[in-house]
Amino acid sequence: VFAKHCGDGTRIWNLLPIGQSSGYGRGTDINAGADLDERKAIFGMLGDIYITVEGGPGVAQEARAAHARGAVVIPLMRTGG
C-alpha cells in the first residue's frame, strides 16, 4: 500500500534477495544478497538516515549495523497498530 501512494515510483527502490521480486507494482526491484541475512547486511550499508517503525530483532539488527557505521536511526516505538 505504501509504495502505491509514492507517486509514479521513480524514486522507489525495493531491495530483495537474488531471485525474488517485490510484486509492489511501483519502483525498481534491486536484487542483492543470496538470502535474507545478506540482504539485511547490505541494507544496513545504504542509507544515511533510517526510520524504523516498530519491529523486532531483525529491525534491531539492521538499526545497530547502520548506527555502527555512522547512520542516523530514528525509532518510532509505538505507532498504534
PDB file of C-alpha atoms in Angstrom:
ATOM      1  CA  VAL A   1       0.000   0.000   0.000  1.00  0.00           C
ATOM      2  CA  PHE A   2       2.780   2.454   0.900  1.00  0.00           C
ATOM      3  CA  ALA A   3       4.580   2.099  -2.441  1.00  0.00           C
ATOM      4  CA  LYS A   4       1.369   2.651  -4.406  1.00  0.00           C
ATOM      5  CA  HIS A   5       0.999   6.078  -2.788  1.00  0.00           C
ATOM      6  CA  CYS A   6       4.521   7.304  -3.594  1.00  0.00           C
ATOM      7  CA  GLY A   7       3.842   8.979  -6.900  1.00  0.00           C
ATOM      8  CA  ASP A   8       4.988   7.344 -10.107  1.00  0.00           C
ATOM      9  CA  GLY A   9       7.561   5.171  -8.321  1.00  0.00           C
ATOM     10  CA  THR A  10      10.652   6.591  -9.995  1.00  0.00           C
ATOM     11  CA  ARG A  11      12.265   7.253  -6.590  1.00  0.00           C
ATOM     12  CA  ILE A  12      11.389   3.897  -5.005  1.00  0.00           C
ATOM     13  CA  TRP A  13      13.889   1.052  -4.847  1.00  0.00           C
ATOM     14  CA  ASN A  14      12.916  -2.336  -3.428  1.00  0.00           C
ATOM     15  CA  LEU A  15      15.936  -4.259  -2.088  1.00  0.00           C
ATOM     16  CA  LEU A  16      15.395  -8.018  -2.310  1.00  0.00           C
ATOM     17  CA  PRO A  17      17.451 -11.218  -2.148  1.00  0.00           C
ATOM     18  CA  ILE A  18      18.639 -12.524  -5.513  1.00  0.00           C
ATOM     19  CA  GLY A  19      15.870 -14.204  -7.497  1.00  0.00           C
ATOM     20  CA  GLN A  20      12.958 -12.508  -5.724  1.00  0.00           C
ATOM     21  CA  SER A  21      10.632  -9.739  -6.851  1.00  0.00           C
ATOM     22  CA  SER A  22       8.559  -7.357  -4.757  1.00  0.00           C
ATOM     23  CA  GLY A  23       5.335  -7.504  -6.701  1.00  0.00           C
ATOM     24  CA  TYR A  24       4.561  -3.970  -5.493  1.00  0.00           C
ATOM     25  CA  GLY A  25       3.883  -2.574  -8.947  1.00  0.00           C
ATOM     26  CA  ARG A  26       5.898   0.562  -8.118  1.00  0.00           C
ATOM     27  CA  GLY A  27       9.589   1.301  -8.090  1.00  0.00           C
ATOM     28  CA  THR A  28      12.575  -0.688  -9.224  1.00  0.00           C
ATOM     29  CA  ASP A  29      13.465  -4.045  -7.730  1.00  0.00           C
ATOM     30  CA  ILE A  30      17.162  -4.346  -6.933  1.00  0.00           C
ATOM     31  CA  ASN A  31      18.473  -7.804  -6.132  1.00  0.00           C
ATOM     32  CA  ALA A  32      21.365  -8.037  -3.688  1.00  0.00           C
ATOM     33  CA  GLY A  33      22.437 -10.808  -1.377  1.00  0.00           C
ATOM     34  CA  ALA A  34      21.838 -14.517  -1.671  1.00  0.00           C
ATOM     35  CA  ASP A  35      19.383 -14.615   1.231  1.00  0.00           C
ATOM     36  CA  LEU A  36      17.614 -12.504   3.827  1.00  0.00           C
ATOM     37  CA  ASP A  37      20.649 -12.218   6.115  1.00  0.00           C
ATOM     38  CA  GLU A  38      22.856 -10.896   3.296  1.00  0.00           C
ATOM     39  CA  ARG A  39      20.084  -8.514   2.222  1.00  0.00           C
ATOM     40  CA  LYS A  40      19.875  -7.148   5.774  1.00  0.00           C
ATOM     41  CA  ALA A  41      23.631  -6.587   5.877  1.00  0.00           C
ATOM     42  CA  ILE A  42      23.545  -4.737   2.553  1.00  0.00           C
ATOM     43  CA  PHE A  43      20.513  -2.669   3.584  1.00  0.00           C
ATOM     44  CA  GLY A  44      22.390  -1.526   6.678  1.00  0.00           C
ATOM     45  CA  MET A  45      25.148  -0.096   4.452  1.00  0.00           C
ATOM     46  CA  LEU A  46      22.999   2.002   2.122  1.00  0.00           C
ATOM     47  CA  GLY A  47      21.256   4.884   3.844  1.00  0.00           C
ATOM     48  CA  ASP A  48      22.317   7.916   5.809  1.00  0.00           C
ATOM     49  CA  ILE A  49      19.075   8.068   7.815  1.00  0.00           C
ATOM     50  CA  TYR A  50      16.839   5.176   8.826  1.00  0.00           C
ATOM     51  CA  ILE A  51      13.353   5.500  10.286  1.00  0.00           C
ATOM     52  CA  THR A  52      12.216   2.324  11.984  1.00  0.00           C
ATOM     53  CA  VAL A  53       8.540   1.630  12.597  1.00  0.00           C
ATOM     54  CA  GLU A  54       8.254  -0.794  15.498  1.00  0.00           C
ATOM     55  CA  GLY A  55       9.847  -4.140  14.591  1.00  0.00           C
ATOM     56  CA  GLY A  56      11.585  -6.965  16.327  1.00  0.00           C
ATOM     57  CA  PRO A  57      15.056  -8.490  16.448  1.00  0.00           C
ATOM     58  CA  GLY A  58      15.606  -8.170  12.689  1.00  0.00           C
ATOM     59  CA  VAL A  59      14.913  -4.441  12.694  1.00  0.00           C
ATOM     60  CA  ALA A  60      17.123  -4.029  15.758  1.00  0.00           C
ATOM     61  CA  GLN A  61      19.973  -5.854  13.984  1.00  0.00           C
ATOM     62  CA  GLU A  62      19.683  -3.618  10.916  1.00  0.00           C
ATOM     63  CA  ALA A  63      19.486  -0.478  13.069  1.00  0.00           C
ATOM     64  CA  ARG A  64      22.587  -1.444  15.066  1.00  0.00           C
ATOM     65  CA  ALA A  65      24.579  -2.071  11.878  1.00  0.00           C
ATOM     66  CA  ALA A  66      23.515   1.252  10.365  1.00  0.00           C
ATOM     67  CA  HIS A  67      24.231   3.166  13.572  1.00  0.00           C
ATOM     68  CA  ALA A  68      27.645   1.493  13.968  1.00  0.00           C
ATOM     69  CA  ARG A  69      28.734   2.905  10.617  1.00  0.00           C
ATOM     70  CA  GLY A  70      27.509   6.410  11.474  1.00  0.00           C
ATOM     71  CA  ALA A  71      23.983   6.489  10.067  1.00  0.00           C
ATOM     72  CA  VAL A  72      21.219   8.251  11.989  1.00  0.00           C
ATOM     73  CA  VAL A  73      18.496   5.905  13.258  1.00  0.00           C
ATOM     74  CA  ILE A  74      15.129   7.379  14.264  1.00  0.00           C
ATOM     75  CA  PRO A  75      12.969   4.787  16.032  1.00  0.00           C
ATOM     76  CA  LEU A  76       9.191   5.118  16.212  1.00  0.00           C
ATOM     77  CA  MET A  77       8.475   2.922  19.197  1.00  0.00           C
ATOM     78  CA  ARG A  78       4.708   2.905  19.058  1.00  0.00           C
ATOM     79  CA  THR A  79       2.563   3.546  16.033  1.00  0.00           C
ATOM     80  CA  GLY A  80      -0.777   2.407  17.410  1.00  0.00           C
ATOM     81  CA  GLY A  81      -1.005  -0.724  15.248  1.00  0.00           C
TER      82      GLY A  81
END
